[in-house]
XYZ file of C-alpha atoms in Angstrom:
674
model
C 0.002 0.008 -0.004
C 1.208 3.488 -0.798
C 0.261 5.807 2.057
C 0.771 9.535 1.909
C 1.270 10.667 5.499
C 2.237 13.984 7.077
C 5.493 13.739 9.011
C 8.119 16.090 10.324
C 11.179 13.850 10.455
C 14.240 13.887 8.259
C 12.999 10.851 6.272
C 10.378 13.083 4.597
C 12.365 13.639 1.431
C 9.791 13.874 -1.254
C 8.381 17.367 -0.748
C 6.525 19.643 1.620
C 2.801 20.252 1.972
C 0.560 22.812 3.617
C 2.161 24.729 6.514
C 5.496 23.029 5.917
C 4.398 19.518 6.892
C 6.509 16.999 5.033
C 4.932 14.328 2.886
C 6.580 10.937 2.401
C 5.667 7.868 0.356
C 5.795 4.276 1.630
C 5.288 1.196 -0.515
C 2.129 -0.728 0.463
C -0.971 -2.022 -1.324
C -3.274 0.944 -1.888
C -3.288 4.699 -1.661
C -4.691 6.629 1.252
C -4.445 10.380 1.760
C -4.804 11.468 5.357
C -6.428 14.908 5.370
C -8.599 16.807 7.847
C -12.362 16.423 7.490
C -14.095 19.300 5.778
C -17.585 20.097 7.144
C -20.086 21.454 4.664
C -23.166 23.272 5.850
C -25.764 22.942 3.077
C -27.715 25.953 4.178
C -24.663 28.188 3.897
C -22.577 26.956 1.048
C -19.489 28.972 1.861
C -19.624 28.848 5.616
C -16.525 26.696 5.765
C -13.820 27.160 3.172
C -10.476 25.582 2.436
C -7.338 27.666 2.095
C -6.186 28.124 -1.495
C -2.901 26.395 -0.955
C -4.481 23.377 0.788
C -6.900 23.028 -2.124
C -4.008 23.059 -4.556
C -2.172 20.497 -2.515
C -5.240 18.241 -2.383
C -5.690 18.513 -6.134
C -2.059 17.784 -6.910
C -1.720 15.027 -4.341
C -4.782 13.313 -5.818
C -3.209 13.438 -9.271
C 0.117 12.088 -8.116
C -1.545 9.425 -5.977
C -3.523 8.199 -8.974
C -0.322 7.917 -11.028
C 1.308 6.008 -8.174
C -1.539 3.521 -8.043
C -1.319 3.009 -11.821
C 2.418 2.405 -11.502
C 1.813 -0.330 -8.940
C -1.106 -2.063 -10.710
C 0.572 -1.992 -14.137
C 4.341 -1.754 -13.699
C 5.023 -2.549 -17.343
C 2.980 0.428 -18.521
C 4.245 2.628 -15.684
C 7.755 1.489 -14.908
C 8.470 4.443 -12.653
C 9.715 3.259 -9.260
C 7.402 4.286 -6.435
C 10.197 6.069 -4.656
C 10.376 8.430 -7.639
C 6.821 9.714 -7.046
C 7.429 13.254 -5.937
C 4.781 15.397 -4.263
C 4.858 19.154 -5.044
C 5.234 21.717 -2.332
C 3.242 24.953 -2.332
C 2.686 28.002 -0.276
C 1.289 31.502 0.042
C 4.375 33.393 1.194
C 7.505 34.539 -0.583
C 10.645 35.785 1.110
C 12.309 38.064 -1.408
C 15.812 39.129 -0.442
C 14.882 38.848 3.234
C 11.449 40.524 3.004
C 8.440 38.202 3.594
C 5.503 38.995 1.280
C 2.225 37.365 0.214
C 2.415 35.363 -2.980
C 1.218 31.962 -4.264
C 3.789 29.425 -5.591
C 4.215 25.761 -6.399
C 7.501 23.852 -6.577
C 7.893 20.244 -7.648
C 10.666 17.807 -8.499
C 10.396 15.623 -11.570
C 11.603 12.048 -11.906
C 14.809 13.380 -13.500
C 15.523 15.310 -10.307
C 14.957 18.747 -11.875
C 12.964 21.159 -9.711
C 10.460 23.410 -11.471
C 9.053 26.491 -9.786
C 5.772 28.155 -10.646
C 4.880 31.601 -9.317
C 1.448 33.215 -9.619
C 1.392 35.874 -12.300
C 0.144 38.396 -9.740
C 3.114 37.822 -7.460
C 5.535 37.968 -10.381
C 4.058 41.202 -11.567
C 3.551 43.017 -8.274
C 6.540 41.788 -6.257
C 9.187 41.455 -8.949
C 8.128 44.125 -11.453
C 7.781 41.616 -14.305
C 5.416 43.012 -16.953
C 2.849 40.721 -18.553
C 2.528 41.244 -22.339
C -0.434 40.583 -24.589
C -1.303 36.996 -25.414
C -4.163 35.054 -26.991
C -2.909 31.737 -25.538
C -3.710 31.285 -21.825
C -0.998 28.595 -21.575
C 1.841 30.876 -22.826
C 2.579 34.242 -21.218
C 5.236 36.549 -22.725
C 6.871 38.790 -20.147
C 9.231 41.750 -20.038
C 11.782 42.380 -17.294
C 14.927 44.198 -18.386
C 14.567 42.015 -21.466
C 15.989 42.049 -24.925
C 13.804 41.296 -27.931
C 12.272 38.735 -28.309
C 10.699 38.744 -24.883
C 10.749 35.544 -22.829
C 7.617 33.397 -22.877
C 6.621 31.419 -19.785
C 4.372 28.359 -19.631
C 1.172 29.006 -17.649
C -1.285 26.717 -15.859
C -4.455 27.420 -13.886
C -4.922 25.911 -10.461
C -7.614 26.794 -7.900
C -7.924 30.503 -8.544
C -4.358 31.256 -9.512
C -2.519 31.316 -12.855
C 0.949 29.963 -12.264
C 3.893 30.769 -14.558
C 6.878 28.414 -14.826
C 9.757 30.712 -13.891
C 12.437 28.011 -13.642
C 14.484 28.957 -16.706
C 13.657 32.650 -16.386
C 14.953 32.717 -12.842
C 18.059 30.746 -13.723
C 18.900 33.172 -16.548
C 18.332 36.115 -14.172
C 20.577 34.592 -11.503
C 17.793 34.058 -8.918
C 18.295 31.458 -6.181
C 15.111 29.723 -4.989
C 14.389 27.272 -2.226
C 11.151 26.072 -0.604
C 10.942 26.333 3.178
C 7.559 25.066 4.379
C 4.874 27.540 3.294
C 7.508 30.026 2.113
C 9.439 30.207 -1.141
C 12.772 31.901 -0.442
C 14.097 33.913 -3.424
C 17.435 35.688 -3.561
C 18.380 37.886 -6.490
C 21.875 39.162 -7.360
C 22.817 42.396 -5.552
C 22.188 45.571 -7.527
C 23.170 49.204 -7.208
C 21.687 52.488 -8.421
C 24.394 54.315 -10.336
C 22.446 57.478 -11.071
C 19.004 59.126 -11.069
C 18.306 61.491 -13.948
C 15.380 63.799 -14.594
C 14.114 65.271 -17.833
C 11.079 66.722 -19.579
C 9.001 65.121 -22.315
C 6.030 66.491 -24.232
C 3.657 64.681 -21.880
C 5.408 65.540 -18.617
C 8.335 64.536 -16.419
C 10.630 61.574 -17.062
C 12.782 59.920 -14.433
C 15.545 57.447 -15.411
C 17.156 55.202 -12.809
C 20.475 53.722 -13.998
C 21.278 50.340 -12.515
C 24.347 48.115 -12.686
C 22.155 44.976 -12.972
C 18.434 44.002 -13.157
C 16.650 43.926 -9.827
C 13.103 43.425 -8.495
C 11.061 46.613 -8.145
C 7.511 47.539 -7.219
C 5.407 50.676 -7.100
C 2.903 51.691 -4.419
C 0.409 54.528 -4.399
C 0.570 56.639 -1.234
C -1.455 59.437 0.307
C -2.154 62.966 -0.904
C 0.743 65.326 -0.183
C -0.110 68.242 2.050
C 0.706 71.675 0.713
C 2.109 74.505 2.867
C -0.337 77.161 3.915
C -0.005 80.271 1.814
C -0.833 83.263 4.082
C -1.138 85.597 1.061
C -3.732 83.504 -0.797
C -7.371 84.590 -0.553
C -9.396 82.447 1.839
C -12.199 82.055 -0.756
C -9.794 80.568 -3.337
C -10.537 76.841 -3.711
C -7.527 74.690 -2.968
C -5.785 73.038 -5.877
C -6.106 69.200 -5.961
C -3.170 67.794 -3.988
C -0.348 65.837 -5.550
C -0.273 62.134 -4.777
C 2.688 60.312 -3.308
C 3.965 57.266 -5.290
C 6.780 55.099 -3.875
C 9.087 53.138 -6.093
C 10.981 50.413 -4.174
C 14.018 48.713 -5.699
C 16.012 45.793 -4.254
C 19.206 47.804 -4.633
C 21.656 50.030 -2.816
C 22.626 53.604 -3.571
C 25.672 55.718 -2.687
C 25.328 58.062 0.239
C 26.022 61.022 -1.983
C 23.158 60.184 -4.306
C 20.794 59.847 -1.355
C 21.888 63.152 0.057
C 20.981 64.933 -3.177
C 17.325 64.043 -2.487
C 17.196 64.288 1.296
C 14.711 67.017 2.485
C 16.491 69.839 4.222
C 15.282 70.957 7.676
C 13.404 74.287 7.860
C 15.494 77.397 8.362
C 12.810 79.667 9.804
C 10.050 79.215 12.427
C 7.390 79.869 9.770
C 8.769 77.116 7.548
C 8.839 74.743 10.524
C 5.108 75.302 11.128
C 4.172 75.054 7.470
C 6.162 72.132 6.087
C 8.579 70.342 8.409
C 10.128 67.953 5.820
C 10.055 68.652 2.080
C 10.860 72.156 0.916
C 8.813 71.838 -2.283
C 5.750 69.560 -2.460
C 5.690 69.921 -6.261
C 9.229 68.588 -6.717
C 9.009 65.218 -8.538
C 11.504 63.480 -6.227
C 10.552 64.127 -2.601
C 13.010 61.761 -0.972
C 15.435 58.915 -1.655
C 16.171 56.628 1.245
C 17.718 53.244 1.941
C 15.847 50.835 4.205
C 17.215 47.308 4.772
C 19.088 47.044 1.494
C 16.152 48.520 -0.465
C 16.006 51.966 -1.957
C 12.736 53.894 -1.766
C 12.213 56.760 -4.180
C 9.232 58.900 -3.102
C 7.610 60.889 -5.862
C 5.113 63.738 -5.881
C 2.788 63.177 -8.837
C 0.300 65.884 -9.963
C -3.413 65.143 -9.672
C -4.652 63.582 -12.924
C -1.349 61.925 -13.733
C 0.356 58.707 -12.650
C 3.621 56.884 -13.318
C 4.201 54.600 -16.289
C 7.247 52.367 -15.743
C 9.277 50.419 -18.295
C 12.526 48.475 -17.951
C 15.410 48.524 -20.398
C 18.443 46.281 -20.788
C 21.997 47.051 -21.925
C 22.312 49.343 -20.056
C 19.869 48.398 -17.318
C 17.395 51.167 -16.602
C 14.083 51.874 -14.953
C 12.223 54.601 -16.878
C 9.383 56.369 -15.076
C 7.181 58.659 -17.168
C 4.642 60.866 -15.334
C 1.726 61.080 -17.707
C -1.984 61.830 -17.671
C -2.436 58.846 -19.991
C -0.199 56.454 -18.083
C -2.346 53.317 -18.389
C -0.609 50.703 -20.572
C -2.920 48.983 -23.023
C -3.259 45.289 -22.273
C -5.115 42.335 -23.809
C -4.431 38.994 -22.151
C -6.433 35.814 -22.553
C -5.937 34.759 -18.967
C -7.880 31.489 -19.222
C -10.432 29.944 -21.521
C -13.435 32.209 -21.344
C -11.732 34.964 -19.327
C -9.969 37.897 -20.965
C -8.208 40.767 -19.177
C -8.191 44.074 -21.048
C -7.280 47.664 -20.209
C -6.850 50.830 -22.216
C -7.939 54.441 -22.437
C -11.538 54.785 -23.639
C -12.713 58.024 -25.217
C -16.078 59.500 -24.434
C -16.648 62.844 -26.089
C -13.549 64.928 -25.555
C -12.482 63.038 -22.429
C -10.294 59.963 -22.099
C -10.730 57.504 -19.183
C -8.498 54.610 -18.107
C -10.669 51.472 -17.954
C -9.607 48.044 -16.722
C -12.040 45.204 -17.330
C -12.519 41.484 -17.487
C -14.695 39.932 -20.201
C -16.157 36.563 -19.224
C -17.830 34.009 -21.405
C -20.410 32.398 -19.052
C -21.127 29.639 -21.576
C -17.659 28.142 -21.063
C -17.809 24.798 -19.247
C -17.215 25.253 -15.507
C -17.322 29.069 -15.538
C -19.786 30.407 -12.925
C -20.622 33.607 -10.980
C -21.684 33.872 -7.361
C -22.197 36.630 -4.800
C -19.473 36.821 -2.160
C -19.811 38.135 1.415
C -17.023 39.550 3.498
C -18.402 37.621 6.477
C -19.911 34.241 5.485
C -21.315 33.818 9.002
C -23.385 37.010 9.155
C -24.412 40.164 7.258
C -22.223 42.259 9.544
C -18.725 42.723 8.258
C -16.422 44.202 5.639
C -13.021 43.192 4.296
C -10.752 43.932 1.316
C -12.116 42.346 -1.844
C -8.783 40.638 -2.434
C -9.152 38.765 0.865
C -12.776 37.858 0.244
C -12.027 36.508 -3.216
C -9.185 34.401 -1.933
C -11.286 33.029 0.887
C -13.942 31.905 -1.584
C -11.271 30.562 -4.032
C -12.611 32.876 -6.729
C -10.549 33.324 -9.867
C -11.779 36.876 -10.378
C -14.205 39.356 -8.885
C -15.400 42.891 -8.434
C -16.913 44.843 -5.516
C -20.695 44.724 -5.387
C -23.409 46.817 -3.710
C -23.634 49.528 -1.099
C -23.257 49.223 2.671
C -23.022 51.296 5.816
C -19.291 51.715 6.506
C -19.952 52.530 10.200
C -22.036 49.510 11.237
C -20.834 47.316 8.313
C -24.359 46.366 7.270
C -25.705 45.905 3.690
C -27.792 48.562 1.951
C -29.149 46.669 -1.031
C -29.979 43.341 -2.598
C -27.828 40.236 -2.160
C -29.421 36.967 -3.140
C -27.627 33.614 -3.438
C -29.106 30.265 -4.382
C -32.644 31.713 -4.190
C -32.044 32.896 -0.642
C -32.150 36.587 0.284
C -29.020 37.427 2.254
C -30.173 41.094 2.115
C -33.246 42.590 0.486
C -33.362 45.425 -2.088
C -34.052 49.033 -1.158
C -35.520 52.132 -2.880
C -36.312 50.422 -6.247
C -32.663 50.607 -7.215
C -30.897 48.910 -10.105
C -29.848 45.255 -9.831
C -28.443 42.396 -11.852
C -29.776 38.849 -11.640
C -28.357 35.708 -13.183
C -28.529 31.904 -13.180
C -26.002 29.123 -13.727
C -26.850 28.884 -17.410
C -25.246 32.166 -18.342
C -28.507 34.155 -18.469
C -28.698 37.670 -16.993
C -31.444 40.154 -16.178
C -31.115 43.888 -15.407
C -33.716 46.194 -13.977
C -34.860 48.297 -11.002
C -35.842 45.881 -8.277
C -38.425 45.924 -5.483
C -39.173 43.078 -3.082
C -42.827 42.860 -1.979
C -43.310 41.002 1.282
C -46.554 40.781 3.228
C -47.244 39.431 6.706
C -50.489 37.481 6.776
C -52.322 36.387 9.914
C -55.686 34.717 10.526
C -57.290 37.578 12.462
C -55.850 40.791 10.961
C -55.401 42.671 7.713
C -52.149 41.898 5.846
C -49.211 44.062 6.961
C -46.456 45.191 4.561
C -42.853 44.196 5.399
C -40.670 46.987 4.073
C -37.176 45.548 4.475
C -35.588 42.078 4.677
C -32.185 41.546 6.286
C -31.295 45.160 5.626
C -29.190 47.829 7.305
C -31.478 50.477 5.780
C -33.687 51.892 8.558
C -37.129 53.452 8.172
C -40.450 53.418 10.044
C -42.273 50.180 9.442
C -41.812 46.455 9.771
C -38.528 44.757 8.893
C -37.728 41.029 8.884
C -34.519 39.299 9.887
C -33.849 35.643 9.075
C -30.989 33.349 10.115
C -29.006 34.488 7.065
C -28.607 37.815 8.913
C -26.590 35.974 11.562
C -27.136 34.260 14.864
C -28.464 37.428 16.541
C -30.060 40.777 15.724
C -29.109 43.985 17.489
C -31.652 46.887 17.300
C -30.762 49.564 14.750
C -33.086 52.201 16.324
C -34.278 52.997 19.815
C -37.446 51.448 21.247
C -38.089 48.816 18.623
C -40.561 46.026 19.388
C -39.254 42.623 18.309
C -41.582 39.716 17.597
C -40.088 36.245 17.582
C -41.632 33.897 14.988
C -40.991 30.156 15.138
C -42.649 27.579 12.924
C -45.001 30.271 11.539
C -46.202 31.297 14.961
C -45.420 34.322 17.096
C -43.867 32.994 20.272
C -42.683 36.145 22.067
C -42.582 39.959 22.177
C -39.400 41.673 23.313
C -38.572 45.373 23.867
C -35.600 46.402 21.753
C -34.422 49.080 24.160
C -31.525 51.299 23.182
C -29.849 50.992 19.780
C -26.950 48.474 19.511
C -27.334 47.208 23.109
C -29.504 44.065 23.213
C -28.589 40.983 21.179
C -31.710 39.011 20.268
C -31.185 35.435 19.045
C -32.710 34.700 15.606
C -34.440 31.319 15.715
C -33.145 28.729 13.246
C -36.732 27.641 12.498
C -38.135 31.110 12.022
C -37.291 34.823 11.950
C -37.686 38.125 13.775
C -40.123 40.903 12.992
C -38.845 44.333 13.972
C -41.440 47.044 14.466
C -40.019 50.577 14.234
C -41.575 54.003 14.806
C -45.288 54.161 14.207
C -45.338 50.432 13.273
C -44.907 49.510 16.962
C -48.706 49.891 17.311
C -49.035 46.713 15.230
C -47.685 44.671 18.156
C -51.166 44.648 19.736
C -52.591 43.116 16.574
C -50.089 40.248 16.703
C -50.338 38.648 20.171
C -48.277 35.631 21.199
C -49.713 32.498 19.619
C -50.819 34.210 16.386
C -50.265 32.061 13.280
C -48.556 34.036 10.505
C -47.277 33.442 7.008
C -45.190 35.416 4.489
C -46.103 36.090 0.861
C -43.255 37.339 -1.305
C -42.807 38.551 -4.872
C -40.539 40.843 -6.876
C -41.184 43.736 -9.193
C -40.457 43.103 -12.041
C -41.556 39.507 -11.564
C -38.708 38.224 -13.775
C -36.242 38.760 -10.944
C -37.909 35.917 -9.004
C -36.763 33.401 -11.641
C -33.053 33.984 -10.908
C -31.164 32.397 -7.999
C -28.471 35.105 -7.740
C -28.945 38.894 -7.427
C -26.698 41.850 -6.585
C -28.238 45.286 -6.205
C -26.476 48.618 -6.419
C -27.519 51.311 -8.878
C -28.308 53.347 -10.668
C -29.139 51.332 -13.738
C -27.042 52.774 -16.596
C -27.903 51.016 -19.842
C -30.801 48.780 -20.862
C -31.347 47.290 -24.328
C -28.388 49.432 -25.605
C -30.067 52.678 -24.487
C -28.907 54.866 -21.602
C -31.674 54.737 -18.993
C -29.877 56.591 -16.184
C -32.377 58.071 -13.667
C -30.480 58.403 -10.393
C -33.120 60.632 -8.816
C -35.785 57.966 -9.345
C -33.490 55.542 -7.508
C -33.258 58.013 -4.648
C -29.608 58.995 -5.022
C -28.582 62.434 -3.825
C -27.669 65.321 -6.105
C -24.132 65.255 -4.746
C -23.767 61.598 -5.662
C -25.177 62.204 -9.153
C -22.770 65.021 -10.010
C -19.726 63.674 -8.176
C -16.780 62.810 -10.440
C -15.204 59.724 -8.951
C -13.677 56.293 -9.557
C -16.487 53.862 -10.506
C -17.260 50.161 -11.000
C -19.781 48.563 -13.363
C -21.062 45.223 -14.579
C -22.600 44.730 -18.006
C -23.539 42.257 -20.728
C -22.454 42.554 -24.376
C -24.008 41.755 -27.743
C -22.191 38.370 -27.727
C -23.750 37.384 -24.390
C -20.496 37.871 -22.511
C -20.261 39.547 -19.161
C -17.958 42.472 -18.387
C -16.819 43.741 -14.977
C -15.003 47.076 -15.205
C -13.220 49.647 -13.130
C -13.039 53.253 -14.391
C -10.482 55.576 -12.760
C -9.518 59.237 -13.053
C -9.675 60.691 -16.515
C -6.484 61.836 -18.224
C -5.603 65.052 -16.396
C -8.616 65.124 -14.069
C -11.069 63.304 -11.820
C -13.163 60.213 -12.555
C -16.467 60.145 -14.414
C -19.804 61.358 -13.129
C -22.758 59.028 -13.555
C -23.709 60.371 -16.966
C -20.143 59.957 -18.271
C -20.052 56.500 -16.711
C -23.178 55.462 -18.599
C -21.734 56.827 -21.850
C -18.522 54.874 -21.356
C -20.430 51.642 -20.869
C -22.415 52.296 -23.999
C -19.223 53.079 -25.967
C -17.680 49.804 -24.727
C -20.573 47.860 -26.271
C -22.733 47.144 -23.229
C -26.284 46.051 -23.953
C -27.223 46.283 -20.284
C -25.093 47.923 -17.543
C -25.368 48.569 -13.841
C -23.317 50.967 -11.702
C -21.786 49.267 -8.644
C -20.413 50.821 -5.482
C -17.436 53.063 -6.384
C -14.770 55.408 -5.051
C -12.394 53.689 -2.697
C -14.600 50.552 -2.888
C -13.794 50.011 -6.541
C -11.666 46.854 -6.760
C -11.102 44.520 -9.742
C -9.534 41.200 -8.710
C -7.828 38.521 -10.777
C -5.760 35.611 -9.550
C -4.400 37.023 -6.321
C -3.977 40.653 -7.491
C -5.893 43.890 -7.945
C -5.644 44.961 -11.553
C -6.840 48.520 -11.243
C -5.149 49.973 -8.161
C -2.615 49.438 -5.380
C -4.193 47.185 -2.709
C -3.379 49.674 0.049
C -5.724 52.240 -1.579
C -8.706 49.881 -1.797
C -11.306 50.171 0.983
C -12.962 47.231 2.708
C -16.292 46.225 1.150
C -19.336 44.232 2.301
C -19.918 42.062 -0.765
C -18.721 41.318 -4.269
C -19.364 39.241 -7.350
C -16.998 36.276 -7.755
C -15.979 34.449 -10.932
C -15.282 30.733 -10.432
C -13.692 28.150 -12.718
C -14.662 24.550 -12.104
C -12.872 22.354 -14.667
C -14.738 19.157 -15.573
């Protein structure tokens, strides 16, 4: 029997598994894989989830175990000796030149003894600075990193939400040293030094050139707005200019002390300067500071509002070229997997140009599905970065969803999954519905619920599992969580079990009392003038709920996400934000925005639109026009601003993760190969 067991001794020579536990192979009669039991709660599909790396390990171990069994049962067909069966190791951390970072990887040893290393394309791009070039073949990814022409092409494979690139030869050519250590892949790159930093002007703006003695990993991070000094001579009524934004370029390299001193902020020379700006003497200077921290060099830039850095690498000589441009977005068209295409470019609408990053998904592809995702699978209370939520659900891709209250972390709109309302719609706002057959429906959604009893007139239920608070009756089911905490003072709470009112409770002060929600029923919360209805519903009253949607077509779909406003329907712009009860400030605001839409081919697009070239993001009217220009037949605006996040395979495509806010829910894209 061949038994795969987790051990920690020195005889575990065939690889490492999850959390560094070694895996060894012993020759016996059959194959058994000892793994922890996974409990599945049918009522809440995602209540318990498996870590991405453990899922990968399970998948790969199963494959290798099958091969081992075949080798034993038919040794002539599979002459490989059992001791040559080598289990891959994998992990979610990378130590790069002494810095531990998040990144998915797989390393395995073949029968010839050669070790191959696969790194997720997100980690390779964001941690190493390797650029991904256009491709129509999801199994081959050309890359650029201080490269000569032609660019290297890496083999790619998709596993459990990540696209892994075989970097074995690429790393060897670049002089990288790699070794697996439990859950961590340790990578060391050759030492590098910055020889010079040069500045110049181009027609589009500033150019910065960093001369290096050898290629080195680099990354760029978006920072906070840079405060300007107070000008005592400026009129008070003069509106402040939009602040510059800090961008930080980090290179795994050293720099001479003299070069660093050239860009070290000088201390203030007068008391007034000390009060106004204690560090940098000129907030508009492109280079604010150069500093060395733990064998890394940080170059802090001040980038004007409406512009951002575009970075390219050159070889012979080795250079990092940073162009500060209003049109900095690099056009990209990558077939990331069968049925999933990553695109980005500047889209013109009228006289304006907007950077748009989007994923186009073919829902008819075998095994490609969409599902709502919640930040907290246990309850409707909670927010988290979309990148974390997507990884928890093992989603390949995703985008932020509907609105929520950032203070109490409760939903403000429709979330429906598998025909079950996690949160009901509000204010007749726009929503998207879909099924598992690749069919979608867009419209303005209202949920009509009525409480029926044997001895009273029917009573309307205004809200279901919602953080939106108004006078009236609201209902909270077990999908809200294990308990309900009053959202307003002096609510009256009716407990319903098995279609019968079993108790009345005073809610008391807001956010104080925690009322258990019965597993075999729900709570009715009476607010404001609706508290008078408590007398009509004494303990023991039999009740029932009737429910429908307007339009009725929404009821046919198992999955719904509500946000709004609705932008495009049947190729026509139908924007009416006032009708969906959005404020004038929201309607006119120019901001970063998210959208979901369907195309003439039946494909689905999820898109992030950021600040226009030289200015702020689109208002709602411009957003609708952009979606129409991009070929949307139907389109819905999603939550935007700092919530906008477009996720793919372990990375955010549209922004630095540190600038993305936590969100309540999202839409996940899942690949389930058959």
